[in-house]
Short mmCIF file of C-alpha atoms in Angstrom, two decimals:
data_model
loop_
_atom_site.label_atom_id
_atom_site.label_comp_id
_atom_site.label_asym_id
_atom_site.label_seq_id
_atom_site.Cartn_x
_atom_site.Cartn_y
_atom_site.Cartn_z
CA UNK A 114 25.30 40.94 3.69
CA UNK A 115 23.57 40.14 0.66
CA UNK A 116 24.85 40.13 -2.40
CA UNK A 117 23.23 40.14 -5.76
CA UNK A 118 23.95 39.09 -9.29
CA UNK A 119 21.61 39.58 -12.47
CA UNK A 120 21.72 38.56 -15.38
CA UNK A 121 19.76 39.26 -18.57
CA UNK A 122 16.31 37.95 -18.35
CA UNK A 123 12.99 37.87 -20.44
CA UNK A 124 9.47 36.73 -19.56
CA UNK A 125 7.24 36.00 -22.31
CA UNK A 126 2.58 36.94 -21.21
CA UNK A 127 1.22 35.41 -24.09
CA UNK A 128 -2.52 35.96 -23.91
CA UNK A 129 -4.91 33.59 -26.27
CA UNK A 130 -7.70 34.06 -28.14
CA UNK A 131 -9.87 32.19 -26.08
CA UNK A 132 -11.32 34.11 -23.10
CA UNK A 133 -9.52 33.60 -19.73
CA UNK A 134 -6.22 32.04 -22.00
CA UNK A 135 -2.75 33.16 -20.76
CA UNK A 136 0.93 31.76 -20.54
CA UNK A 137 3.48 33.41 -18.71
CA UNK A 138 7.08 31.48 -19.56
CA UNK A 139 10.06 33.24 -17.17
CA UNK A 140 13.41 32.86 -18.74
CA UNK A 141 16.71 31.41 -16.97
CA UNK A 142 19.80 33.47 -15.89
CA UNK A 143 23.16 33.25 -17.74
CA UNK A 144 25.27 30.55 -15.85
CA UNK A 145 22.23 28.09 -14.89
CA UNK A 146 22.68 24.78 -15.98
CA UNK A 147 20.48 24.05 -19.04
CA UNK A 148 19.65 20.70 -20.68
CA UNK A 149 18.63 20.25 -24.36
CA UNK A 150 17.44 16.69 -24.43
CA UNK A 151 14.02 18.37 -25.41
CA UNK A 152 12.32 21.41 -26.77
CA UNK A 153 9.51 22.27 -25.38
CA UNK A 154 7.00 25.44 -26.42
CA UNK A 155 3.79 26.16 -24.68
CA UNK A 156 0.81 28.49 -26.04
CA UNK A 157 -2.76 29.78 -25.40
CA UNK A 158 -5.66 27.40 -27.09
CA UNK A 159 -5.99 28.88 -30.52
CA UNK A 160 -3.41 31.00 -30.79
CA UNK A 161 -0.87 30.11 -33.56
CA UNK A 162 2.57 31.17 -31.66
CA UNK A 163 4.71 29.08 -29.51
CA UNK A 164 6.15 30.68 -26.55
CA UNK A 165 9.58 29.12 -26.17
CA UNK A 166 10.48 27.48 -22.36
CA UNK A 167 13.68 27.25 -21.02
CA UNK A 168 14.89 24.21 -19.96
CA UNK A 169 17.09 23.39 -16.59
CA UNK A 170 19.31 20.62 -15.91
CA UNK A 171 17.95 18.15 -12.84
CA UNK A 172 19.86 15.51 -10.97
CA UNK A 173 18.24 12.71 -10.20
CA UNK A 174 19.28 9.36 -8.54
CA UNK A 175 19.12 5.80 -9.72
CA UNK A 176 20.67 2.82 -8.37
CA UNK A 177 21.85 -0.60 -10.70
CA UNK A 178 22.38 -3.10 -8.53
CA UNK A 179 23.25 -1.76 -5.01
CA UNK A 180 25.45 1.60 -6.54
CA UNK A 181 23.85 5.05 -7.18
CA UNK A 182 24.71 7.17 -10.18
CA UNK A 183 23.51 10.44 -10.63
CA UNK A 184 21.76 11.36 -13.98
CA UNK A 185 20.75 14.42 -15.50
CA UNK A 186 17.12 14.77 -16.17
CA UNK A 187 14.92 18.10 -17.30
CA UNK A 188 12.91 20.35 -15.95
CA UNK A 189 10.31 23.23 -17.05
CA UNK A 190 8.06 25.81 -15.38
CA UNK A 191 5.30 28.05 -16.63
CA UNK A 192 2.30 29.79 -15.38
CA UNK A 193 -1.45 29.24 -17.46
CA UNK A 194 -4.52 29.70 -17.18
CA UNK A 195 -7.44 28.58 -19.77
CA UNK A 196 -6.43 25.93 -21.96
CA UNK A 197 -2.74 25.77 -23.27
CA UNK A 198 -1.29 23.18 -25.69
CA UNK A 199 2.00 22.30 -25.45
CA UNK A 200 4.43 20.98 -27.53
CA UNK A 201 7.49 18.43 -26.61
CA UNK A 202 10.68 17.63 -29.09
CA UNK A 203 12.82 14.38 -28.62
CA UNK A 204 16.08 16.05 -29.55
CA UNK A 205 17.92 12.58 -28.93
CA UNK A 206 16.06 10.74 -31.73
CA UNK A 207 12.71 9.14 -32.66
CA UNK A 208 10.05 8.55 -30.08
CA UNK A 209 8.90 4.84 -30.37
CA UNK A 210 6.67 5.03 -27.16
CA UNK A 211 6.03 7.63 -24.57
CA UNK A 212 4.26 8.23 -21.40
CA UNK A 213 2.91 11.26 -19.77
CA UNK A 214 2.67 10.49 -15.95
CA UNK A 215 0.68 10.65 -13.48
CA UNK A 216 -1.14 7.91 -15.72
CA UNK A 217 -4.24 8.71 -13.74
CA UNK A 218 -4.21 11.87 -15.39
CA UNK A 219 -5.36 10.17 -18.45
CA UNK A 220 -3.83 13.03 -20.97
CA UNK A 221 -4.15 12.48 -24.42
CA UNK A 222 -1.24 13.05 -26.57
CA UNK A 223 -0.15 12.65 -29.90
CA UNK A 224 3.14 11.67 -31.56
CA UNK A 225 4.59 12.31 -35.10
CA UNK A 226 8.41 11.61 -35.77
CA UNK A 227 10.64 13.05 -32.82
CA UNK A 228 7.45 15.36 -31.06
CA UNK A 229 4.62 15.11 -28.47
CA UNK A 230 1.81 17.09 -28.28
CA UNK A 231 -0.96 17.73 -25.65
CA UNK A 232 -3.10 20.06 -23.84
CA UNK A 233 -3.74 21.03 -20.11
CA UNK A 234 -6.79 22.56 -18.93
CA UNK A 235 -5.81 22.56 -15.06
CA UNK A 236 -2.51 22.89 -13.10
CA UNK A 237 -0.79 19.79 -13.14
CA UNK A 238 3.34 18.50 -12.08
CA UNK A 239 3.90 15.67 -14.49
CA UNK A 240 6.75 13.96 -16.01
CA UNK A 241 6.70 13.20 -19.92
CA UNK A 242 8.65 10.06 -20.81
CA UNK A 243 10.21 8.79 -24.09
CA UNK A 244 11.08 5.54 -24.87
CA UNK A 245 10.61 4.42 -21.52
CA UNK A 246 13.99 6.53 -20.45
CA UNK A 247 12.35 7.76 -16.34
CA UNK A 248 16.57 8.77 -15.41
CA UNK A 249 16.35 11.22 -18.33
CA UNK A 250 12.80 12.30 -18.68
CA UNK A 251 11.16 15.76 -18.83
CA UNK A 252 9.84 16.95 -15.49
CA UNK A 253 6.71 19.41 -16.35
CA UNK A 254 5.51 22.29 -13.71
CA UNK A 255 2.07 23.67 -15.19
CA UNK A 256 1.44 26.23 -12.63
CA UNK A 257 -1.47 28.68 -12.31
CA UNK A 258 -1.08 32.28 -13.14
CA UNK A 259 0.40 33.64 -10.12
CA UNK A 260 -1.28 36.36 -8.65
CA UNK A 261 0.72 37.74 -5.94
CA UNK A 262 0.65 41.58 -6.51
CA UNK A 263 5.06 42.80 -5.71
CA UNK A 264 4.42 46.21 -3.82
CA UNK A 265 8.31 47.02 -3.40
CA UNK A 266 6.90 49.89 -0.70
CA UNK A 267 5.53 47.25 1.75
CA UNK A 268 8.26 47.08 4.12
CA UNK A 269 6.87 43.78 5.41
CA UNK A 270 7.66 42.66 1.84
CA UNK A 271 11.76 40.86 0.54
CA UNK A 272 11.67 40.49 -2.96
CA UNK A 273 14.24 38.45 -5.47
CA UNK A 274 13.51 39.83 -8.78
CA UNK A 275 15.20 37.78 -11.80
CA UNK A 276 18.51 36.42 -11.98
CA UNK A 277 21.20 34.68 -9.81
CA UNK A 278 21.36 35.30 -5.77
CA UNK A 279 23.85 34.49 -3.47
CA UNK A 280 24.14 34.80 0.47
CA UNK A 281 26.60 34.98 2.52
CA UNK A 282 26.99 31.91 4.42
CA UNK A 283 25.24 29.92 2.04
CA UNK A 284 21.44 30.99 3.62
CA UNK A 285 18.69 34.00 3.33
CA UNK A 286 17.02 33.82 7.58
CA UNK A 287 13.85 34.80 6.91
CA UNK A 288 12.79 37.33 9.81
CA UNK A 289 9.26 36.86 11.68
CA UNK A 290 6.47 39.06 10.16
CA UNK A 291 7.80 39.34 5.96
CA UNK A 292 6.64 37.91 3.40
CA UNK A 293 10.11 36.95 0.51
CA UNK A 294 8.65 36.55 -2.77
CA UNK A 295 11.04 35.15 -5.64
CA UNK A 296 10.17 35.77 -9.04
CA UNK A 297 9.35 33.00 -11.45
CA UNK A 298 13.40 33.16 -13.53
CA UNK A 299 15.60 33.92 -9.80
CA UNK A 300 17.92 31.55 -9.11
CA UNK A 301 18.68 30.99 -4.95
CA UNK A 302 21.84 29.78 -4.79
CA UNK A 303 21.75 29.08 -1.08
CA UNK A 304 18.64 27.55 1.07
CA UNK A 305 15.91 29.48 2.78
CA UNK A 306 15.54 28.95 6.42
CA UNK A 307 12.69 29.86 8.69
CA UNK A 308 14.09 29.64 12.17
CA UNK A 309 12.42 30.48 15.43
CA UNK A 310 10.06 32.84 13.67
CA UNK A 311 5.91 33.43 12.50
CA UNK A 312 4.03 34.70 10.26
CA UNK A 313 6.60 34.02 7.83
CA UNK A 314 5.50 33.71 3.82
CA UNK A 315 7.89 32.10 1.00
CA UNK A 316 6.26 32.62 -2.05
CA UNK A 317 6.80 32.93 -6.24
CA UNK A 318 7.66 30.83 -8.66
CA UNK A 319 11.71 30.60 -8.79
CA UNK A 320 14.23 27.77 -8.02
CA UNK A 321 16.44 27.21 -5.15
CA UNK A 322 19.81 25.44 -7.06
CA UNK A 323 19.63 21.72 -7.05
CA UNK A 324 23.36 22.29 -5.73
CA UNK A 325 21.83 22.92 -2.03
CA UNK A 326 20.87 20.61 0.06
CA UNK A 327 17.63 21.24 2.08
CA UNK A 328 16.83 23.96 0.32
CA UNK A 329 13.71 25.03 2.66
CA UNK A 330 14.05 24.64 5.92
CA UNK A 331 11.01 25.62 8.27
CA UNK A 332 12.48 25.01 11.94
CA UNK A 333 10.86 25.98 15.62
CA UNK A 334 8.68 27.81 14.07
CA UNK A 335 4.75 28.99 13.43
CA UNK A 336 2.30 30.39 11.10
CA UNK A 337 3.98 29.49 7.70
CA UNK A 338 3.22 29.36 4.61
CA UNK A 339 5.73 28.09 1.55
CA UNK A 340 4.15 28.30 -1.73
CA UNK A 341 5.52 27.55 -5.63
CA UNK A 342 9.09 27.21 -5.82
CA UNK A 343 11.27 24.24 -6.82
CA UNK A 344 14.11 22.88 -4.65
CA UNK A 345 15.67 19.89 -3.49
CA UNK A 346 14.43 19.50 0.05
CA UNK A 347 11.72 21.38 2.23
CA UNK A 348 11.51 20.02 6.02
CA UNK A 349 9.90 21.27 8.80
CA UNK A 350 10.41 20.78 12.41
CA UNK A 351 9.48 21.71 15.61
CA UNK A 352 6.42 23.91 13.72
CA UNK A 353 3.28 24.15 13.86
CA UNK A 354 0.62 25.53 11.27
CA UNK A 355 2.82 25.22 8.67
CA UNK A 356 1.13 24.97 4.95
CA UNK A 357 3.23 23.72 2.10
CA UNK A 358 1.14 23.98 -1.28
CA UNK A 359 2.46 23.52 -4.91
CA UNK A 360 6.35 23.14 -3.84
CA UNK A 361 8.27 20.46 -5.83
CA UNK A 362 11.39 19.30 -4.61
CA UNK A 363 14.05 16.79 -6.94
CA UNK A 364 16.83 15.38 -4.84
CA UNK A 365 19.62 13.17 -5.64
CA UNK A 366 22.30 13.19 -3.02
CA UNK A 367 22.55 10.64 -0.34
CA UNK A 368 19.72 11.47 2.73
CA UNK A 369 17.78 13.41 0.26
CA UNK A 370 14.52 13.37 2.03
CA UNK A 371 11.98 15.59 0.33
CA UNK A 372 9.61 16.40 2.55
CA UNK A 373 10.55 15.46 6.49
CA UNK A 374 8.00 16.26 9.56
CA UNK A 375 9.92 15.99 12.69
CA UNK A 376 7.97 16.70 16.06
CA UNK A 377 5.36 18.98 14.63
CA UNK A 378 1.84 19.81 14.45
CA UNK A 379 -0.99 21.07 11.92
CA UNK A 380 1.01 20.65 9.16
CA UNK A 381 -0.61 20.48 5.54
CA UNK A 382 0.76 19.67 2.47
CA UNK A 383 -1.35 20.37 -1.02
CA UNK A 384 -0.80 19.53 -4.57
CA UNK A 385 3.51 19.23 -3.89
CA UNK A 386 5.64 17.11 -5.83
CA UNK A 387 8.26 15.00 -4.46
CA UNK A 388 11.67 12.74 -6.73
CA UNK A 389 13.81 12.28 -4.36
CA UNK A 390 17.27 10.16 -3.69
CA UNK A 391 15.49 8.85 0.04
CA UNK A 392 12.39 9.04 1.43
CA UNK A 393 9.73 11.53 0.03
CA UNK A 394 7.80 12.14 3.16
CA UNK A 395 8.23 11.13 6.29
CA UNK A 396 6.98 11.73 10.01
CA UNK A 397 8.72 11.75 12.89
CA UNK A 398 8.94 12.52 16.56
CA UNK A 399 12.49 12.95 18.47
CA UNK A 400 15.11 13.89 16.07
CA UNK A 401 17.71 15.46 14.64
CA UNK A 402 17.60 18.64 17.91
CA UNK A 403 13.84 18.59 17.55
CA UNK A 404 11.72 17.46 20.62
CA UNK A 405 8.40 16.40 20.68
CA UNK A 406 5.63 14.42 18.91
CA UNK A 407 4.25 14.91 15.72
CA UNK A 408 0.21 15.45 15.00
CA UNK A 409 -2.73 16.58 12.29
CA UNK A 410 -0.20 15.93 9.01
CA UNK A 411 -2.01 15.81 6.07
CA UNK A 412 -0.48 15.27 2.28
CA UNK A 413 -2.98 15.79 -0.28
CA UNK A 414 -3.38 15.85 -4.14
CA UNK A 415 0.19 14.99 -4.56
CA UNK A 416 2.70 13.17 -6.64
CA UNK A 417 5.39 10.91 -4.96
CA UNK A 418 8.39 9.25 -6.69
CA UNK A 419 10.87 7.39 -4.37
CA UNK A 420 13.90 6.52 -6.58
CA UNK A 421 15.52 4.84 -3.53
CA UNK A 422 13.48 4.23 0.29
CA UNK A 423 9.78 4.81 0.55
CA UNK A 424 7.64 7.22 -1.00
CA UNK A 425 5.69 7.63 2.20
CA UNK A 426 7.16 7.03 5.94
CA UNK A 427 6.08 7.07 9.23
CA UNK A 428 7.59 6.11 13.04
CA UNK A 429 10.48 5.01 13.69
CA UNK A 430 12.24 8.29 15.53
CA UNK A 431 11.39 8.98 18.64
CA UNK A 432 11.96 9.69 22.15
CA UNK A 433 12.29 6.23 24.53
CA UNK A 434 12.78 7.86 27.42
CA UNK A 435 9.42 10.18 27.36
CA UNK A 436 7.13 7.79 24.96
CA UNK A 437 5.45 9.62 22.16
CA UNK A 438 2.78 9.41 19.80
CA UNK A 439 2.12 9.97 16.25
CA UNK A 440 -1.38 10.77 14.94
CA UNK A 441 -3.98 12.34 12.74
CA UNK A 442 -2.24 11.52 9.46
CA UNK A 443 -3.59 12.16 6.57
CA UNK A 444 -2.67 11.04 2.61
CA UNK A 445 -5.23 11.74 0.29
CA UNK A 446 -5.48 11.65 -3.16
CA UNK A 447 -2.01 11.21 -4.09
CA UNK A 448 0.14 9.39 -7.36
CA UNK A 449 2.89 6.89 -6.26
CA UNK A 450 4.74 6.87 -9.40
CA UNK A 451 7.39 4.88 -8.21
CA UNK A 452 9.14 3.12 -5.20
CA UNK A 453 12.92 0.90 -5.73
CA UNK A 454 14.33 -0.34 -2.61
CA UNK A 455 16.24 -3.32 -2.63
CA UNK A 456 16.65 -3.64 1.54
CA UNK A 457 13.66 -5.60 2.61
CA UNK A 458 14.16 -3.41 6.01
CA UNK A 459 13.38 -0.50 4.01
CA UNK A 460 10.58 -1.83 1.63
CA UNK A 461 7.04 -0.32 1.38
CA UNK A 462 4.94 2.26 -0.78
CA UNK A 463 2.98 2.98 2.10
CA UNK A 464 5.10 2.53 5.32
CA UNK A 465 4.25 2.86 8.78
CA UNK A 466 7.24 0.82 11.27
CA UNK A 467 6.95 1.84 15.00
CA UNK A 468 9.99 1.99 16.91
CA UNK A 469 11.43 4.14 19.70
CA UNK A 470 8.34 3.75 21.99
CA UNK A 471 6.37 5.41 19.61
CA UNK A 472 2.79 4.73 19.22
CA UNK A 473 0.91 5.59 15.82
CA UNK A 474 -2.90 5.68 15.43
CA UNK A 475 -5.53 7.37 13.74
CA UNK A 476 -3.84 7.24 10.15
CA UNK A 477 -5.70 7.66 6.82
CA UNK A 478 -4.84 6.92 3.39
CA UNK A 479 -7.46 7.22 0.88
CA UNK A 480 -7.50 7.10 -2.96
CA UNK A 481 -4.56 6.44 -3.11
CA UNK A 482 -2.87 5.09 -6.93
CA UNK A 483 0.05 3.15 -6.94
CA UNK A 484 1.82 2.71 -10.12
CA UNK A 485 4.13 -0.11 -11.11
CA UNK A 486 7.47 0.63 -9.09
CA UNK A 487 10.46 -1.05 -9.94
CA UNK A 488 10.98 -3.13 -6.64
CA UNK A 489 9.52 -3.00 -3.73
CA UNK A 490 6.09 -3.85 -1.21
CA UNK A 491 3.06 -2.61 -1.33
CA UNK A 492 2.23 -1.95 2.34
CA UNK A 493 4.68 -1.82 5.36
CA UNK A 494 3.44 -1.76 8.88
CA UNK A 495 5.60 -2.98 11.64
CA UNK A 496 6.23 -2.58 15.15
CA UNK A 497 10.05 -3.44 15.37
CA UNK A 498 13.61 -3.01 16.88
CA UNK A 499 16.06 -1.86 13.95
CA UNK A 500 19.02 -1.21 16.20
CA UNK A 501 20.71 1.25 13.49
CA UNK A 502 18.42 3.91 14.21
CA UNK A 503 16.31 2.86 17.53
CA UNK A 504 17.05 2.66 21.10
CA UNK A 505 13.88 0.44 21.39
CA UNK A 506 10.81 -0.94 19.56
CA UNK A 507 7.35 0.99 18.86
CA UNK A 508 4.58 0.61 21.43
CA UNK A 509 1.88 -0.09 18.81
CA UNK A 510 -0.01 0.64 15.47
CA UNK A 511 -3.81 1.40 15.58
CA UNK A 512 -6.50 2.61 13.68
CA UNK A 513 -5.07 2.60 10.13
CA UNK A 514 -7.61 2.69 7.08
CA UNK A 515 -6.88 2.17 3.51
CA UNK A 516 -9.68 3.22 1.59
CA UNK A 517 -9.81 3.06 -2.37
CA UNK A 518 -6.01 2.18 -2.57
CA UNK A 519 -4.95 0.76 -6.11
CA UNK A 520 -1.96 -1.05 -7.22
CA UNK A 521 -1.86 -1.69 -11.08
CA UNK A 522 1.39 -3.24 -11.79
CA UNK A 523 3.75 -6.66 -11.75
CA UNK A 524 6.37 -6.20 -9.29
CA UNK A 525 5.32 -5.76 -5.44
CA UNK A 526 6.62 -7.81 -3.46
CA UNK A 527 5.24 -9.62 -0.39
CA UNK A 528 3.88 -7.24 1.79
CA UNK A 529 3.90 -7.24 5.60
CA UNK A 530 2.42 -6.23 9.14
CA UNK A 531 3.41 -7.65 11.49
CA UNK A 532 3.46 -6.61 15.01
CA UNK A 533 6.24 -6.89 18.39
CA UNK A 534 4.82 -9.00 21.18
CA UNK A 535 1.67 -9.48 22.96
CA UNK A 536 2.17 -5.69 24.54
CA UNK A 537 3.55 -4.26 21.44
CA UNK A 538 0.63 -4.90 18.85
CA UNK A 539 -0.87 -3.80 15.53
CA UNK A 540 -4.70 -3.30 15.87
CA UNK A 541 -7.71 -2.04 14.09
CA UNK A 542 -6.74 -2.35 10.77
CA UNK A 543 -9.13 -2.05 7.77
CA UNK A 544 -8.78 -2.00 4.13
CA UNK A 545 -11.91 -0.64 2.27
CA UNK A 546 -12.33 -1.43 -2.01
CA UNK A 547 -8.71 -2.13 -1.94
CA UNK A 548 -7.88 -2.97 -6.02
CA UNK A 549 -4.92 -5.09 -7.39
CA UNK A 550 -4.69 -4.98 -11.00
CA UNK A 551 -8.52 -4.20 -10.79
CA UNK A 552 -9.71 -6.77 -8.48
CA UNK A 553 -10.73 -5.69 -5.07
CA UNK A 554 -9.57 -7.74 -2.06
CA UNK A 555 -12.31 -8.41 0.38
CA UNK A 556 -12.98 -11.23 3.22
CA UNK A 557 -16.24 -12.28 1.24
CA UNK A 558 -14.36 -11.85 -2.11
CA UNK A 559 -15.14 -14.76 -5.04
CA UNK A 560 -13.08 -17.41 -5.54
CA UNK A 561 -11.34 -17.07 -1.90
CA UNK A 562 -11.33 -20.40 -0.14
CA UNK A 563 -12.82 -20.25 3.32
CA UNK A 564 -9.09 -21.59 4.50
CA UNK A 565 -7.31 -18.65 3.17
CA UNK A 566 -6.33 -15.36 4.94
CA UNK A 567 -7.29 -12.15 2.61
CA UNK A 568 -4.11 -11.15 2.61
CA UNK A 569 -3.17 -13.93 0.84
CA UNK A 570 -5.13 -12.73 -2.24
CA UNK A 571 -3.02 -9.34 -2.13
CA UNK A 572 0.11 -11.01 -1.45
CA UNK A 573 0.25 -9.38 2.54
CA UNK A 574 1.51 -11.46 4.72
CA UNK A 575 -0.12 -10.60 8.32
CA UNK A 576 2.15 -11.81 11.23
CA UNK A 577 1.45 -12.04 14.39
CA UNK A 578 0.18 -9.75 17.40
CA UNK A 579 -2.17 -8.19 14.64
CA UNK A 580 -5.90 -8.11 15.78
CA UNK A 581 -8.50 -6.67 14.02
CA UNK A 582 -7.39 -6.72 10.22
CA UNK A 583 -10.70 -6.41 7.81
CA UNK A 584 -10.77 -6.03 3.92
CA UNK A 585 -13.71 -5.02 2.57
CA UNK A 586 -15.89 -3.86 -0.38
CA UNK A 587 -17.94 -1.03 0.14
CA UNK A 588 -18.81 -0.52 -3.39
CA UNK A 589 -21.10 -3.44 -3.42
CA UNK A 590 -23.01 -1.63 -0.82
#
């Protein structure tokens, strides 16, 4: 049985003086955990009022030394359209130096005493920084309008209006066939599961509680589609056509995966945002009850932040005794904002590590823009044995392409591929305009000696049984 709290609740349609300009700011229930490290007010170009936006408390995760503390971090959500200015006070103190992240955003801001101004023209999930603080920073979720019309007499249709829910059990099943809808200002304060169903929707703009863990769960199941909301986790296994689109998860609990595939296909991620406490993406084959391997995966026009493991991971579950295979993965245009792992086993921005028989081919990352992480490698592929988690090693890596992948930064370490043995190998390999700190890495590069491997000039060292590795410049062409 369901049962239902709500509280008082306001939401503020501000529409601007220029044509096509609107904000829509939801408010938070009484009893949600607020932060006031900032102020922040949002409001239609060339209109004069400031629409107020409520401000929740986020957990995050960051670890000194080889100890995790959690910290409590911010985090707004509004709906625009047009152009909006918006408008970000320091309540702590002055603001010597800030950043507003992704950097390849390239926003303008301004700064005078303790506030921040800037403007958005397009939907964007950012994260505005003062003084260098990135454990206590404001997490911003510039939606577009939302334009999902609530027809209470669909009976196809579960809506969660504004305010607190909670469910008995600690989950809302989702059945085959509805569409649940939660209002921008409801609070979930369980996780939403899509189990053995289809044709399932999840849509709105509210928050699951950053108290549950895997707070979307999409399991044996096909035909879904999970738009808007905020949560901690959102995994899917044992699916297929499964579309995940403008869903930002903030985790900071140990395991806190943000965004697992486990033995599924056609699955497509757009324009999500991922902080989380382990890896933020992942694909796998065999685990955790699911069966099977895992195929077409694509993450696009995303932002990844790994405060512990790798922002993205692929391989090492899978099934020894019936060999499986990984492929068709896709990462395009996506923001590594950061990556801090102090086990080398567990190193690498971009990680692919084949164990369990698994092979992996057919993998694409392209423009791809690596900020500069706080420890970590680069690049990760590996055909290995880690005997904590596999039964055996991977059968092989092939047919991986980097293409327009940038690293701007001081702290990679060495990167590595490497592969098993002369029938467990890494092959067909190629690296296309790869840039490090604005040089691109190429065989025929300047100022290579003939002696030297490429890698060498992007600090990867390539092991053996790896055939086939070629870096090159396809601008110059």
């Amino acid at each position: 049985m369901l049962r239902l709290l709500l509280s008082a609740l306001w939401i503020c349609v501000l529409a601007g003086a220029v044509a096509g300009a609107e904000v829509n700011v939801a408010g938070v229930p009484q009893g949600i955990s607020l932060n006031d490290d900032f102020t922040v007010k949002v409001r239609p170009e060339g209109k004069s009022k400031w629409v107020l936006v409520p401000i929740y408390l986020v957990k995050v995760d960051e670890v000194r030394g080889t100890k995790h503390h959690v910290e409590h971090a911010s985090m707004v959500t509004f709906d625009f359209s047009g152009k909006v200015d918006i408008e970000v006070t320091y309540n702590k103190g002055k603001i010597d130096s800030a950043r507003v992240r992704p950097l390849s955003y390239d926003i303008p801001f301004t700064i005078e005493g303790n506030t921040l101004q800037f403007s958005l023209e397009k939907p964007a999930n950012l994260s505005v920084e003062v003084n260098g603080d990135i454990f206590h920073n404001l997490h911003l979720f510039a939606n577009p309008l939302d334009t999902f019309k609530v027809d209470k007499k669909n009976p196809d249709l579960i809506y969660f209006g504004p305010g607190i829910h909670r469910f008995e059990g600690g989950e809302f099943r989702i059945p085959s066939g509805k569409t649940v809808y939660v209002a921008g200002g409801a609070v979930m304060m369980g996780r939403m599961l899509i189990e053995n169903g289809h044709d399932v929707k999840l849509l709105g703009r509210g928050i699951i509680d950053p108290s549950v863990k895997m707070g979307i769960r999409i399991a044996n199941s096909r035909n879904v589609y999970v738009e808007g909301l905020v949560a901690t986790q959102c995994a899917t296994g044992g699916s297929d056509s499964v579309t995940i689109r403008n869903v930002k998860v903030i985790s900071y609990f140990g395991w806190g995966d943000g965004m697992n595939v486990f033995s599924s296909r056609n699955v497509l991620f757009d324009r999500v945002f991922c902080r989380t406490s382990d890896d933020c993406t992942t694909v796998y084959g065999t685990r955790l009850g699911f069966e099977g391997p895992s195929s077409n995966i694509t993450m696009q026009n995303s932002t990844l932040w790994a405060d512990v493991a790798h922002p993205i991971f692929i391989g090492i579950h899978g099934n020894v005794d019936k060999p499986e295979i990984l492929e068709n993965l896709n990462y395009v245009n996506i923001d590594i904002l950061d990556h801090k792992e102090k086990q080398l086993n567990y190193q690498g921005c971009l990680a692919i590590n084949a164990g369990d028989e698994n092979l992996i081919r057919n993998v694409r990352f392209e423009n791809i823009r690596i900020e500069n992480f706080r420890q970590g490698q680069l690049v990760n592929l590996r055909i290995f044995f880690n005997e904590k988690y596999c039964k055996a090693p991977g059968r092989g890596i092939e047919n991986v392409v980097f293409k327009n992948v940038s690293y701007t930064g001081n702290r990679a370490e060495i990167s590595i591929i490497e592969g098993y043995d002369e029938q467990r190998k890494i092959r067909n390999i190629r690296f296309e305009n790869l840039r490090i700190n604005g040089q691109i890495i190429s065989d025929d590069m300047p100022g290579k000696p003939k002696w030297y491997h490429t890698g060498d000039m992007a600090r990867i060292y390539v092991g053996p049984h790896v055939e086939n590795i070629s870096f090159l410049n396809t601008f110059e062409k």
